[in-house]
Coordinates of C-alpha atoms in Angstrom, one line a residue:
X1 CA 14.6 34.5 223.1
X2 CA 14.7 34.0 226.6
X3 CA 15.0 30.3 228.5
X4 CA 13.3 29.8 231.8
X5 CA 15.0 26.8 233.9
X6 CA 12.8 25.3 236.8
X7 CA 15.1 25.2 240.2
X8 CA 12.8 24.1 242.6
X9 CA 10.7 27.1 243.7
X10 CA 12.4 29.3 241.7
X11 CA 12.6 29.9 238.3
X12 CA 16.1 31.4 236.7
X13 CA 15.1 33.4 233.4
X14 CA 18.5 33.3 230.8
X15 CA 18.7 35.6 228.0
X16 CA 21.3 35.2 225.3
X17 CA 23.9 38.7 226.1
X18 CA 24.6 40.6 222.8
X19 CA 28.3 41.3 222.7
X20 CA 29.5 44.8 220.9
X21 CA 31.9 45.1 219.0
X22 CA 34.2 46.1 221.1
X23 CA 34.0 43.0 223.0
X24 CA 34.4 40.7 220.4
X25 CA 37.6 42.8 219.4
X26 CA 38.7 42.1 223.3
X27 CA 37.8 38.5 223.0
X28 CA 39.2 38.0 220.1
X29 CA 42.6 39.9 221.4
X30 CA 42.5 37.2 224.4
X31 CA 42.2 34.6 222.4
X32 CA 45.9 35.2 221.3
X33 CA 47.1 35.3 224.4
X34 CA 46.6 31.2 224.5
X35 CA 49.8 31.1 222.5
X36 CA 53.1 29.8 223.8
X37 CA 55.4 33.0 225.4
X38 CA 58.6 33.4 227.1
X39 CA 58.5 33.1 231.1
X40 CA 58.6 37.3 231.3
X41 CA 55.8 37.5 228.8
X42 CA 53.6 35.0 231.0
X43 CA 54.5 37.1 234.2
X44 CA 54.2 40.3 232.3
X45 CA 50.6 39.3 231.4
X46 CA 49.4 38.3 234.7
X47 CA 50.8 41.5 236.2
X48 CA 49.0 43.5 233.7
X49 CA 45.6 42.2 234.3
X50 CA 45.6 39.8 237.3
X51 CA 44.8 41.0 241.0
X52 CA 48.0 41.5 243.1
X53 CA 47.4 40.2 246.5
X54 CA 49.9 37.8 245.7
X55 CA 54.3 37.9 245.2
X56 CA 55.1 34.6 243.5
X57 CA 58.3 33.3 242.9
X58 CA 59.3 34.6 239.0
X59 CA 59.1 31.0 237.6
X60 CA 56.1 29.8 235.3
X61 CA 54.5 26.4 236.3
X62 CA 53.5 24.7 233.3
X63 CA 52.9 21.0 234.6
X64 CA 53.1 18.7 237.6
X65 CA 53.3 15.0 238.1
X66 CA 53.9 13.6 241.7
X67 CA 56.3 16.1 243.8
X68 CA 58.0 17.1 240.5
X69 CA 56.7 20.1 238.6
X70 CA 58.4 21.5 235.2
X71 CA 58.5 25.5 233.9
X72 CA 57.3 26.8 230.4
X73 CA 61.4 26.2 229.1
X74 CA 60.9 22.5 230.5
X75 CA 63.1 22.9 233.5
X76 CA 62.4 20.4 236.6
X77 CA 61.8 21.5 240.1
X78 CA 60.9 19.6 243.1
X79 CA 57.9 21.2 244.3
X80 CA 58.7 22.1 248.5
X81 CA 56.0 24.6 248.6
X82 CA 53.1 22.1 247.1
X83 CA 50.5 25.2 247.1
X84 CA 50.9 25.8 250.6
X85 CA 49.2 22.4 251.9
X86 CA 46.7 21.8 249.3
X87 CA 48.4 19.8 247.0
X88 CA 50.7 18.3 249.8
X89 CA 49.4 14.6 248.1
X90 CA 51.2 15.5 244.7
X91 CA 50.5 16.7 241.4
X92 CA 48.0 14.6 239.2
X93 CA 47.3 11.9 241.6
X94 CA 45.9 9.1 239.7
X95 CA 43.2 8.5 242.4
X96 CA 42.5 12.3 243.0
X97 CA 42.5 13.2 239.5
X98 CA 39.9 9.9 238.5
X99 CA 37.8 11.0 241.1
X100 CA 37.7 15.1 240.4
X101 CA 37.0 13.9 236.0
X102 CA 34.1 11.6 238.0
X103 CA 32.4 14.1 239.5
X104 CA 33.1 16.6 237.3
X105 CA 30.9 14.7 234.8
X106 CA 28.3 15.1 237.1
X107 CA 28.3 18.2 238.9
X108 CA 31.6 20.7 238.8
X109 CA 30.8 23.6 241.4
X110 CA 27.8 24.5 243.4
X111 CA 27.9 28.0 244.6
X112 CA 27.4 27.9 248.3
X113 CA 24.0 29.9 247.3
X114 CA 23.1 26.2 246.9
X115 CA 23.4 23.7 248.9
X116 CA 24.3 20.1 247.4
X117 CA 24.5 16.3 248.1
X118 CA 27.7 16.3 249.4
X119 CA 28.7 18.9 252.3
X120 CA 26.6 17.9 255.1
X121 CA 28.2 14.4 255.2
X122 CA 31.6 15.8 254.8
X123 CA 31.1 18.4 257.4
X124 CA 29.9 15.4 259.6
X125 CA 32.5 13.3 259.1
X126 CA 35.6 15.6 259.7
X127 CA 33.9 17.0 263.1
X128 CA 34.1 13.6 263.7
X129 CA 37.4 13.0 263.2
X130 CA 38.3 15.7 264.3
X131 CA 36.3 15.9 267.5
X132 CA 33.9 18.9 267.5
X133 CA 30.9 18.9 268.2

């Protein structure tokens, strides 16, 4: 059956999607692609089905801890590029990374459909620091 969620003045009706055959055969194909492969293989992948507005560097980022990241074979890098200024604080902060599991637990995403609890005062306080008005 179908589930009716109250949001505010609107009500969102959910229905439970019926998947064909085919799809399960695709989603069960996918699920295989969750086991361990050779750098090529992951940039194979990815360049089969991913979007290609993007050129990365041929090297497969498996993990990260401060300003040190390691490949899929285990090989170290220092990370220079740290995703072009947004993880210019490191990989896996301790602080960063208690904070996102904390409010994760309470609210992941909001689409920007919604509004939330948190934007206005953030927007607030960096035109403050920043100046604007």
């Amino acid at each position: 059956g179908c589930h009716s969620k109250n949001l505010g003045s609107r009500w969102l009706r959910l229905s439970p999607r019926r998947l064909s055959t085919q799809s399960l055969s695709k989603a069960r194909d996918a699920a295989k692609l969750v086991e361990r492969k050779t750098q090529e293989e992951y940039i194979a992948l990815e360049d089969g089905v991913g979007a290609h507005n993007y050129h990365p560097i041929p090297v497969v980022l498996e993990r990260g801890l401060g300003s040190v990241v390691w490949d899929v074979d285990g090989k170290e890098y220092l990370d220079f590029l740290s995703a072009y200024s947004a993880v210019n604080q490191g990989h896996c902060h301790p602080k960063i990374v208690g904070s996102l599991v904390s409010q994760a637990q309470k609210l992941t995403l909001t689409s920007r459909a919604f509004h939330n609890s948190h934007l206005g005062e953030f927007c607030a306080f960096m035109t403050a620091l920043f100046g604007f008005e």
